[in-house]
PDB file of C-alpha atoms in Angstrom:
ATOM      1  CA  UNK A  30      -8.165  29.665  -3.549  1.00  0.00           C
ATOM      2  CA  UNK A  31      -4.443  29.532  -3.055  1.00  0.00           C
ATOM      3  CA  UNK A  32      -2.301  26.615  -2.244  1.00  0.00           C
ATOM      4  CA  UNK A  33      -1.265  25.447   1.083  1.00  0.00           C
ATOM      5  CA  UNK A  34       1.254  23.390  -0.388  1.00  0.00           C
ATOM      6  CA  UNK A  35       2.971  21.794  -3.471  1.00  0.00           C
ATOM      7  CA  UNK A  36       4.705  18.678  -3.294  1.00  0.00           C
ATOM      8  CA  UNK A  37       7.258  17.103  -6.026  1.00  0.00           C
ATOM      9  CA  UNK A  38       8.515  14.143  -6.588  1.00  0.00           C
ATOM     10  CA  UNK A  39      10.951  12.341  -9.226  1.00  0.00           C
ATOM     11  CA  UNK A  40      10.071   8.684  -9.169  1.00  0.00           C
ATOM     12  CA  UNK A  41      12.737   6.190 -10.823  1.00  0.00           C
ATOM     13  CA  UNK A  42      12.359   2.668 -12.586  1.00  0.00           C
ATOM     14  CA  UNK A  43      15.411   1.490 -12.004  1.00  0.00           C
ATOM     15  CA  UNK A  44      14.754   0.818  -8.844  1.00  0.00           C
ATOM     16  CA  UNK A  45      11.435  -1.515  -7.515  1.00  0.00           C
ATOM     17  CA  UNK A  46      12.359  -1.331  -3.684  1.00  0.00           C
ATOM     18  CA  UNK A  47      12.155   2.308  -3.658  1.00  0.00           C
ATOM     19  CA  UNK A  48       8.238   2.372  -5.027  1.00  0.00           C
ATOM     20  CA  UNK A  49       6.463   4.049  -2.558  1.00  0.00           C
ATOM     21  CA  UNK A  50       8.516   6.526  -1.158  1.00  0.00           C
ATOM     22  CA  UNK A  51       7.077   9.941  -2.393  1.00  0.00           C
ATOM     23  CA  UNK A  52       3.556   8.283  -1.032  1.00  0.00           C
ATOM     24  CA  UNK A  53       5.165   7.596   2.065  1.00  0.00           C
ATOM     25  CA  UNK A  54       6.183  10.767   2.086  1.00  0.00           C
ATOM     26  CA  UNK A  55       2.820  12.512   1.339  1.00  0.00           C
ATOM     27  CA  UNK A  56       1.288  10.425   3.741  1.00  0.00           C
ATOM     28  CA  UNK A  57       3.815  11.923   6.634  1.00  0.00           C
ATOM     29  CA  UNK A  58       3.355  15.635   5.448  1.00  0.00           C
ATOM     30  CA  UNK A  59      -0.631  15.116   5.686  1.00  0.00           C
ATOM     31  CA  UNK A  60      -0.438  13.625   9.180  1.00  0.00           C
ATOM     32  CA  UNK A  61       1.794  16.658  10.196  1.00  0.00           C
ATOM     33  CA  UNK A  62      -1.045  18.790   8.400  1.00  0.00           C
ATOM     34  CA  UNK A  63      -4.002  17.339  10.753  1.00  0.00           C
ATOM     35  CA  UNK A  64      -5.719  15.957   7.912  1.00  0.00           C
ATOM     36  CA  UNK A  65      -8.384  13.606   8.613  1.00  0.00           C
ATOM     37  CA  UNK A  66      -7.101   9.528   9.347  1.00  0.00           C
ATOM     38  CA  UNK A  67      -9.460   8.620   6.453  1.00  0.00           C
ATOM     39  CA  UNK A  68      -8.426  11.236   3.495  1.00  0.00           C
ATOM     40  CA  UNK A  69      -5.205  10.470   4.302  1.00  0.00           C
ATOM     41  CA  UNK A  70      -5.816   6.607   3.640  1.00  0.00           C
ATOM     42  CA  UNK A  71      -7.010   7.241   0.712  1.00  0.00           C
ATOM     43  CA  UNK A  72      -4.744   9.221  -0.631  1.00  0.00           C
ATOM     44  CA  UNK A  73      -2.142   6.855   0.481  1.00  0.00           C
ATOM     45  CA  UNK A  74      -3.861   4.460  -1.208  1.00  0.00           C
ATOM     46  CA  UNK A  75      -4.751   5.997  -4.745  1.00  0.00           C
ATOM     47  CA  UNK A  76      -0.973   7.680  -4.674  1.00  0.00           C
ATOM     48  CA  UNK A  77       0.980   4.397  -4.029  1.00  0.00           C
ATOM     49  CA  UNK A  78      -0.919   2.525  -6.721  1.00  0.00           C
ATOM     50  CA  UNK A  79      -0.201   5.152  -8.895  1.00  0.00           C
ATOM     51  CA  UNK A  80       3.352   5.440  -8.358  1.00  0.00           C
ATOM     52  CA  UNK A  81       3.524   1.714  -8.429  1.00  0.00           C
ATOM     53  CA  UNK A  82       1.711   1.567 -11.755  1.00  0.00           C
ATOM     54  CA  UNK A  83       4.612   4.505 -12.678  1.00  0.00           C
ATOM     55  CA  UNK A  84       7.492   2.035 -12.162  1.00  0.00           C
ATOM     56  CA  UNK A  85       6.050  -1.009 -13.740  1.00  0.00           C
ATOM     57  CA  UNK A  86       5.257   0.109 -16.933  1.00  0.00           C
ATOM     58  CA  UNK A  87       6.337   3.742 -17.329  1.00  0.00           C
ATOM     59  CA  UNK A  88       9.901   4.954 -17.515  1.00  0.00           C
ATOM     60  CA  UNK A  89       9.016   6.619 -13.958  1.00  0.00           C
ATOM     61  CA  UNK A  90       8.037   9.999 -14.204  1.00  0.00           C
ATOM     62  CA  UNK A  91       6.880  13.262 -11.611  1.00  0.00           C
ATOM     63  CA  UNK A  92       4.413  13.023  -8.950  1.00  0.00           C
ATOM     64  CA  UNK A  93       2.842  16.707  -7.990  1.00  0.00           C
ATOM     65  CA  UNK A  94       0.799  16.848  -5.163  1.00  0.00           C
ATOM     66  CA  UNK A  95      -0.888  20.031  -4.357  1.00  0.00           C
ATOM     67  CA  UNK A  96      -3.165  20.714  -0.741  1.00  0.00           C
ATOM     68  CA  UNK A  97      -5.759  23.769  -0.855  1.00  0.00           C
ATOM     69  CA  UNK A  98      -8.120  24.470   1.702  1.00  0.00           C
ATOM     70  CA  UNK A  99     -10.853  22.098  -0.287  1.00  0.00           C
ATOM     71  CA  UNK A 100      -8.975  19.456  -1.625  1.00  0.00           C
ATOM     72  CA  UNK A 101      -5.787  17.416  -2.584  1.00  0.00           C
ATOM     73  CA  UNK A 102      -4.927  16.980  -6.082  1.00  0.00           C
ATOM     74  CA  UNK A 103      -2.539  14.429  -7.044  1.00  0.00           C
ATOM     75  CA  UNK A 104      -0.464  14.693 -10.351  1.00  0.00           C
ATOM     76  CA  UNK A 105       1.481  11.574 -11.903  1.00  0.00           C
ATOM     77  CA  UNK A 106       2.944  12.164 -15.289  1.00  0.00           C
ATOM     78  CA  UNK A 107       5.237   9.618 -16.682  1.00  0.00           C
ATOM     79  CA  UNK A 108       6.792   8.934 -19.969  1.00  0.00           C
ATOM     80  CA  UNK A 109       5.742   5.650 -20.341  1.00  0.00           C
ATOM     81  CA  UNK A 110       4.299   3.684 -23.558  1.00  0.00           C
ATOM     82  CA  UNK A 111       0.561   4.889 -22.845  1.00  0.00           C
ATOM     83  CA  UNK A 112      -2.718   3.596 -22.360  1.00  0.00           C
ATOM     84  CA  UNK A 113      -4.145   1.916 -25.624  1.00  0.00           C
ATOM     85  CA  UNK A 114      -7.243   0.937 -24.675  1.00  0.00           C
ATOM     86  CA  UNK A 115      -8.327   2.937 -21.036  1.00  0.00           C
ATOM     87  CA  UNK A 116     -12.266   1.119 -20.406  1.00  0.00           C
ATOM     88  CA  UNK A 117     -10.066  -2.143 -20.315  1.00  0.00           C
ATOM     89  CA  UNK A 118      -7.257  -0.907 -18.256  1.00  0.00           C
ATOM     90  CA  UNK A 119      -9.670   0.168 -15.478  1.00  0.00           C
ATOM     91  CA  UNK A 120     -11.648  -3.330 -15.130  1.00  0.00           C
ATOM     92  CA  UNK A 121     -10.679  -5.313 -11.985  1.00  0.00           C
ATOM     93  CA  UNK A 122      -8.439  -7.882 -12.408  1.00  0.00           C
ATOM     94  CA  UNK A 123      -7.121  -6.877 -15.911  1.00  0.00           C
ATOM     95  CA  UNK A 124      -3.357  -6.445 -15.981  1.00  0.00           C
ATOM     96  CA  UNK A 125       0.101  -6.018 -18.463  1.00  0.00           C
ATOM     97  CA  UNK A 126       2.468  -6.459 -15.821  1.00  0.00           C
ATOM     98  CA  UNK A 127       4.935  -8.733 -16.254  1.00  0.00           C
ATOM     99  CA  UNK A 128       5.854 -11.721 -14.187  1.00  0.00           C
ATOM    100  CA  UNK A 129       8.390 -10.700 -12.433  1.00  0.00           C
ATOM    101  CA  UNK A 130       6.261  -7.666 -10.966  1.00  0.00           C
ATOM    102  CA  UNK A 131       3.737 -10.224 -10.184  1.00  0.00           C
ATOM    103  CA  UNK A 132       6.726 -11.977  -7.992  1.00  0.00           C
ATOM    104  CA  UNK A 133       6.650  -9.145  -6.387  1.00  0.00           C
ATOM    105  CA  UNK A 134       2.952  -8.980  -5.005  1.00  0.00           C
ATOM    106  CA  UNK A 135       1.617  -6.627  -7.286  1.00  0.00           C
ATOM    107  CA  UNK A 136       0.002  -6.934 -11.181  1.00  0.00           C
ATOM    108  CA  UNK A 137      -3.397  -7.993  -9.946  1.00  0.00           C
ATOM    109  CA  UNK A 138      -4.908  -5.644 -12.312  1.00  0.00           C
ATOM    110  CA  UNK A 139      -6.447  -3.585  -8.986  1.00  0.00           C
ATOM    111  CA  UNK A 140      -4.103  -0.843  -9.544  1.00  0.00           C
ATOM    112  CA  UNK A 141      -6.876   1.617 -11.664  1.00  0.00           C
ATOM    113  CA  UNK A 142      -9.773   0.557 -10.054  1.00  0.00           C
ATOM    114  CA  UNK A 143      -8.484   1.253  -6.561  1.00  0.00           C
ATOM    115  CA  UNK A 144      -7.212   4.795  -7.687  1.00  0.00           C
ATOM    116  CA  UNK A 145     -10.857   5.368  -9.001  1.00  0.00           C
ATOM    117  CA  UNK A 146     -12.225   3.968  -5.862  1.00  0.00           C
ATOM    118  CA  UNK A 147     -10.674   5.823  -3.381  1.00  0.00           C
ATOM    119  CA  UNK A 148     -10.259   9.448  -5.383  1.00  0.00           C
ATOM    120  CA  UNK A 149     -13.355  12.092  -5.577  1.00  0.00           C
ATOM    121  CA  UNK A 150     -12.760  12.710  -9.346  1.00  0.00           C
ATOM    122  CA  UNK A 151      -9.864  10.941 -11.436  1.00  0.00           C
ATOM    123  CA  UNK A 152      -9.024  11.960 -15.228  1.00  0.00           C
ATOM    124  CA  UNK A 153      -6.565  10.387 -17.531  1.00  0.00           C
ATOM    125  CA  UNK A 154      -4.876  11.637 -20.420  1.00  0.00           C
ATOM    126  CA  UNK A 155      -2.495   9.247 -22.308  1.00  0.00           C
ATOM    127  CA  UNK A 156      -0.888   9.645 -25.511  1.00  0.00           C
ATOM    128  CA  UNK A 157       0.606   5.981 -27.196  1.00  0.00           C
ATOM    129  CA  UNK A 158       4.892   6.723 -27.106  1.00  0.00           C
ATOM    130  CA  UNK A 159       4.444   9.606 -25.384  1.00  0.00           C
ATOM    131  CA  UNK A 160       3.029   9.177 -21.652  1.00  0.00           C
ATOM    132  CA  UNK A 161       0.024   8.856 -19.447  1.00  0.00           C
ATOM    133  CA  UNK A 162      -0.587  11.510 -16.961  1.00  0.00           C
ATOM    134  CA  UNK A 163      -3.591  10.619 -14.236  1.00  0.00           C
ATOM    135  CA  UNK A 164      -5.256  13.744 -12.412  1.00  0.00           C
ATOM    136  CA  UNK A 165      -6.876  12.565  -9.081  1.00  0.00           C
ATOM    137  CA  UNK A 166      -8.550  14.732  -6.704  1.00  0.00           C
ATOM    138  CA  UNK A 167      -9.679  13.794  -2.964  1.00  0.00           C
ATOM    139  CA  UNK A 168     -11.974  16.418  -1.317  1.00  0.00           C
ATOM    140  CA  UNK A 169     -11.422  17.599   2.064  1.00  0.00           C
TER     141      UNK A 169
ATOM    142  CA  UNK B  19      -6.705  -9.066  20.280  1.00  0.00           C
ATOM    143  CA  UNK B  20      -3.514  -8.174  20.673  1.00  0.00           C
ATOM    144  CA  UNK B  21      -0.642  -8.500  18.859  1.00  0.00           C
ATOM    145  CA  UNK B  22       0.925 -10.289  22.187  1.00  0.00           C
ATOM    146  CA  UNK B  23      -1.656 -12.926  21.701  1.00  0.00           C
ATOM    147  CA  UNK B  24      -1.581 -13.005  17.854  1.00  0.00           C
ATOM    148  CA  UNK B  25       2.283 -13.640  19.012  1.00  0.00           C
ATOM    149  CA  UNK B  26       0.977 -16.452  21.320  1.00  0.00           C
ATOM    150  CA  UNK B  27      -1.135 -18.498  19.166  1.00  0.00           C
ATOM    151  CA  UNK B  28       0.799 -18.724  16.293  1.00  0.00           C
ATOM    152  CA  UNK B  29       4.506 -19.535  18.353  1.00  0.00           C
ATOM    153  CA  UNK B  30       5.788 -16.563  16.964  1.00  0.00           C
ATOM    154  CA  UNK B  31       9.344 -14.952  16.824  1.00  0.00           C
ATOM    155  CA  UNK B  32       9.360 -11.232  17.132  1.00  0.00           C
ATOM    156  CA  UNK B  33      11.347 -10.169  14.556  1.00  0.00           C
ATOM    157  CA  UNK B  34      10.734  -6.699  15.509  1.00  0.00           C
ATOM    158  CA  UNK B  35       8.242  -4.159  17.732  1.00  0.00           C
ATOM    159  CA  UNK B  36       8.740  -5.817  20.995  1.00  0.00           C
ATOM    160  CA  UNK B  37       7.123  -2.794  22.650  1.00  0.00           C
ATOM    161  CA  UNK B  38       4.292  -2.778  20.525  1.00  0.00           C
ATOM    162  CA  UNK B  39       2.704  -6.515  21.870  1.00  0.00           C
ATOM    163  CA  UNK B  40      -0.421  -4.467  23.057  1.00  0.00           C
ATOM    164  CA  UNK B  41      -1.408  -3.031  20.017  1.00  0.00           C
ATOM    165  CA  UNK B  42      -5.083  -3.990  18.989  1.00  0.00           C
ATOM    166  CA  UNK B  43      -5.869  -5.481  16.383  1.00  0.00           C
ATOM    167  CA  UNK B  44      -9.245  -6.022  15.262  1.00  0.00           C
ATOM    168  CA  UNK B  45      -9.332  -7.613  11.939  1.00  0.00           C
ATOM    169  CA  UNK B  46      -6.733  -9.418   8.926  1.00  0.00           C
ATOM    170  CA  UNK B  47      -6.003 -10.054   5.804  1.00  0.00           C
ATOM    171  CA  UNK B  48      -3.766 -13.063   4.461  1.00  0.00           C
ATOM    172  CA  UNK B  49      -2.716 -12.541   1.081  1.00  0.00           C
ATOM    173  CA  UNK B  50       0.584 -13.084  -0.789  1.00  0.00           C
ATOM    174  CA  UNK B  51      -0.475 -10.417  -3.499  1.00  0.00           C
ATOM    175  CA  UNK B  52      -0.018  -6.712  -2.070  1.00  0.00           C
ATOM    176  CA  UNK B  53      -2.357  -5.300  -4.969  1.00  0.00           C
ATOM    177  CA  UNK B  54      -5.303  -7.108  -3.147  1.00  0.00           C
ATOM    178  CA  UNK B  55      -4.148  -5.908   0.176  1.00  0.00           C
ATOM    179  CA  UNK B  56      -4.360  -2.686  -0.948  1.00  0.00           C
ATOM    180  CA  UNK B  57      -8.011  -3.130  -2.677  1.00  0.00           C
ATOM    181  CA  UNK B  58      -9.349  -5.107   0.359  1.00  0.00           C
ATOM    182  CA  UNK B  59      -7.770  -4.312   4.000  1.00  0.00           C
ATOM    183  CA  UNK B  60      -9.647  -3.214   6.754  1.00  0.00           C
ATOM    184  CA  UNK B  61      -8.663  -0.508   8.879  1.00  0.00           C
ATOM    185  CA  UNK B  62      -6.897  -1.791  12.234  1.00  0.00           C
ATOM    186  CA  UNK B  63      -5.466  -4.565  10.412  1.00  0.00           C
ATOM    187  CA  UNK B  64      -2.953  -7.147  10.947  1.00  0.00           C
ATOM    188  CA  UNK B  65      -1.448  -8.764   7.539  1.00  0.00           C
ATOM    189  CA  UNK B  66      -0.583 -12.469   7.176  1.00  0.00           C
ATOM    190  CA  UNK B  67       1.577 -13.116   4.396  1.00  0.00           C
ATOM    191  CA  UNK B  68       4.258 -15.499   2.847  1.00  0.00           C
ATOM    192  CA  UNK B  69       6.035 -12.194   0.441  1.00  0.00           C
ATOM    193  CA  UNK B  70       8.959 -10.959   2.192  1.00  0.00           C
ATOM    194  CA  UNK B  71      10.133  -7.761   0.304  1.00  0.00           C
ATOM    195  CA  UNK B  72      10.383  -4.209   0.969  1.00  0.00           C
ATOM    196  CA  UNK B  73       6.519  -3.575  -0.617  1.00  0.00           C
ATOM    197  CA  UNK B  74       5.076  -5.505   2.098  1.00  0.00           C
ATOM    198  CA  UNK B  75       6.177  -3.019   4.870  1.00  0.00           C
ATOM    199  CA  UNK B  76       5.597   0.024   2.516  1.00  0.00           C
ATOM    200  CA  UNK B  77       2.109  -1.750   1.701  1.00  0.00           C
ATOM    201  CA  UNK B  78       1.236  -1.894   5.274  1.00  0.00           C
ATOM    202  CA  UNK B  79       2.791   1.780   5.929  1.00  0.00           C
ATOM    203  CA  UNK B  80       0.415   3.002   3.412  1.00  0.00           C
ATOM    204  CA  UNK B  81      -2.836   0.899   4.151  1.00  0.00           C
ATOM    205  CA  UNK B  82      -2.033   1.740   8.047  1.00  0.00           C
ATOM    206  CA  UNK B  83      -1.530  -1.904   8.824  1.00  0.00           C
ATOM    207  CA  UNK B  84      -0.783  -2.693  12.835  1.00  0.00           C
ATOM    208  CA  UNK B  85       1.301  -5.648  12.501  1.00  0.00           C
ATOM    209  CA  UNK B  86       3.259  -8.299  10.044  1.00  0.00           C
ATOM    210  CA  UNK B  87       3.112 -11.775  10.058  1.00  0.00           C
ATOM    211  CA  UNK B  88       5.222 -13.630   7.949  1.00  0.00           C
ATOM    212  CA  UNK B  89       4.210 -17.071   7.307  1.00  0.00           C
ATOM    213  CA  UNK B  90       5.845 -20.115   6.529  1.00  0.00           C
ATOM    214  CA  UNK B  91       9.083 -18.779   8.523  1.00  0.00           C
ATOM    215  CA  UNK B  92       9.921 -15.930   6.156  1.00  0.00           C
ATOM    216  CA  UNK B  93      12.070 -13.699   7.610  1.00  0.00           C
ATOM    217  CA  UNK B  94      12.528 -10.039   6.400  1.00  0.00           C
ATOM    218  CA  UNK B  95      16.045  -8.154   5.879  1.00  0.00           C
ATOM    219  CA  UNK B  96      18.086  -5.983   7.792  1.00  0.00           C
ATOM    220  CA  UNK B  97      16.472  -2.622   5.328  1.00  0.00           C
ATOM    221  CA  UNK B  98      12.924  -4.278   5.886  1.00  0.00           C
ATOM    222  CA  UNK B  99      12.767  -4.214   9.726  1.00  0.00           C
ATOM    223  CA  UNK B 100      14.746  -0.745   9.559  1.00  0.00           C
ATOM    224  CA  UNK B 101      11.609   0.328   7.925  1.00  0.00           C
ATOM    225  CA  UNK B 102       9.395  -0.878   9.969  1.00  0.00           C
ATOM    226  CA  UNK B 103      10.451   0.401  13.014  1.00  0.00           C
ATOM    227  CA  UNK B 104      10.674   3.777  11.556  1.00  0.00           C
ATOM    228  CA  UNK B 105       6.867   3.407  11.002  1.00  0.00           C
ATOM    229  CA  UNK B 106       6.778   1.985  14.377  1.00  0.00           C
ATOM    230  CA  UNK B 107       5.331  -1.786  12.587  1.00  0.00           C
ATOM    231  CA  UNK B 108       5.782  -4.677  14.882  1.00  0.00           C
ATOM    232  CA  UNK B 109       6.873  -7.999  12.773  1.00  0.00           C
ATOM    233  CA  UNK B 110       6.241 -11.537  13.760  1.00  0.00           C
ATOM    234  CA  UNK B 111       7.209 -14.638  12.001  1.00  0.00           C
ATOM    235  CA  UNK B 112       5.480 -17.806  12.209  1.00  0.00           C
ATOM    236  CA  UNK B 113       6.502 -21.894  11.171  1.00  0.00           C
ATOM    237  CA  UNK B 114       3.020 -22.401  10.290  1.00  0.00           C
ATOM    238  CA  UNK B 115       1.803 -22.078   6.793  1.00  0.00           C
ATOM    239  CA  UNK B 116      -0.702 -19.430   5.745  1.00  0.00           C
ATOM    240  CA  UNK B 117      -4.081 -21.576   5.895  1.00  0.00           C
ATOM    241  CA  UNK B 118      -3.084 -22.656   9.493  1.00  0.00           C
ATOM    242  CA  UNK B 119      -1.981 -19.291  10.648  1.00  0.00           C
ATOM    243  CA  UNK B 120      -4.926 -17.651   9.390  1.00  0.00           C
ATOM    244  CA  UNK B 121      -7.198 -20.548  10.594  1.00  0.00           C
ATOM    245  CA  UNK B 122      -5.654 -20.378  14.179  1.00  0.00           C
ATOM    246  CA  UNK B 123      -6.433 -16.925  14.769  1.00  0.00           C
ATOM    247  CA  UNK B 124      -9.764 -17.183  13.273  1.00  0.00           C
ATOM    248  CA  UNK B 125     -10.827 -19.787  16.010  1.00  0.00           C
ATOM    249  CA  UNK B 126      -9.422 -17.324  18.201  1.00  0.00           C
ATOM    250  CA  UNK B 127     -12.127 -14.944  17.167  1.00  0.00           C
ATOM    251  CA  UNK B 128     -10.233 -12.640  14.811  1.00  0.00           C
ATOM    252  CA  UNK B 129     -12.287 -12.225  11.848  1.00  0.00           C
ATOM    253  CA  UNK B 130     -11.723 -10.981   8.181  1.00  0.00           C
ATOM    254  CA  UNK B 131     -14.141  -7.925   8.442  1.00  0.00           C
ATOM    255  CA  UNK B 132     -16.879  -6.963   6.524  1.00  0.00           C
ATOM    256  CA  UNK B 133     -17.368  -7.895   2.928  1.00  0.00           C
ATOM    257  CA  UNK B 134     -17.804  -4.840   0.206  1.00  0.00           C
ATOM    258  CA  UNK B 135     -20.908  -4.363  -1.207  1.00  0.00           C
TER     259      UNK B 135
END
């Protein structure tokens, strides 16, 4: 089945205020799209926290969103310091983020869960020094 | 309730969204950390919170939040409300502090919605 529609995005670290906008973005392009109110919560959801999680402890990195006729697939690679230890990073509540992202409102260790909770499937690949990429899909 | 009334109760400036005072609004959240809004808020939502930074408004853009309170007299910034009234947010600020605010509305009737399983 062919894409409807591929969606990139850079996302920077340099910059904490701008965290958000290539969700905010998908989340517009899906309304235009007639997607259903609750799919596109949820991938609002499970893409923010992602690209949140990309700025806080990855060097920022490409978002790749693709729409088919069955699902969305969302793509977040970054060249961060990977994962070391995955089964810990996806408990509730446990979190790396430093204080000042805490300041901030975010660093409740939620960020994995909530990506697991509100995507169909979700895979992740992480490689220590090299990067993490995280695979979600959301069916339609 | 409305956001008029949510307005009323809590002696609230509107910051911004004077048009949108009859908006619904049918549950909240209070919370200063946006990583639990995001786990926890309902749908129809109205968020209570003393964090005043751009996340908050992109937080409530993505969780489809239907109004801002900011507590303890917080006031957002000129690139805040711009935000918000691109996604067509209304933003009150109140005096009182977060356990009053959220206490006031909740004798009001406006209720936290359902629990998870």
């Amino acid at each position: 089945m062919p894409n409807l529609m591929e969606l990139k995005y850079q996302v920077s670290n340099e910059d904490f205020t701008r965290a958000g906008e290539a969700s905010s973005d998908v989340k517009k392009k899906l309304k235009q799209l007639g997607v259903s109110p609750d799919v596109i919560r949820r991938v609002a959801i499970a893409l923010y926290e992602g690209e949140i999680n990309m700025v806080i402890h990855a060097y920022g990195g490409e978002i790749t969103v693709t729409i088919s006729e069955e699902q969305i697939t969302m793509t977040l690679a970054d060249r961060g310091p990977g994962i070391p230890d995955i089964d810990k990073a996806m408990q509730a509540g446990f979190s790396t983020a430093p204080d000042n992202v805490r300041n901030l409102g975010f660093g409740a260790g939620m960020g994995l869960p909530n990506m697991k909770k509100n995507s169909d499937t979700i895979d992740i690949s992480t490689e220590i020094g090299v990067g993490t990429t995280v695979v979600m899909t959301i069916n339609l | 309730m409305t956001v008029g009334e949510i307005k009323n109760l809590l002696d609230c400036e509107v910051i911004t969204g004077e048009d949108l005072l009859d908006v619904e609004v049918r549950t909240a959240c209070g919370s200063d950390m946006m990583s639990d809004v995001l786990a926890f808020a309902k749908t129809s939502c109205a968020l209570l919170t003393g964090l005043c930074n751009p996340q908050v408004i992109r937080t409530a853009d993505m969780m489809d939040i239907v109004c801002i309170i900011f507590v303890r007299g917080k006031k957002p910034d000129e690139a805040m409300i711009e935000m918000a009234k691109e996604n067509n947010l209304p933003i009150l600020s109140t005096g009182h502090r977060m356990f009053s605010a959220c206490g006031l509305l909740y004798e009001s009737g406006l209720r936290g919605g359902k629990m998870d399983a």
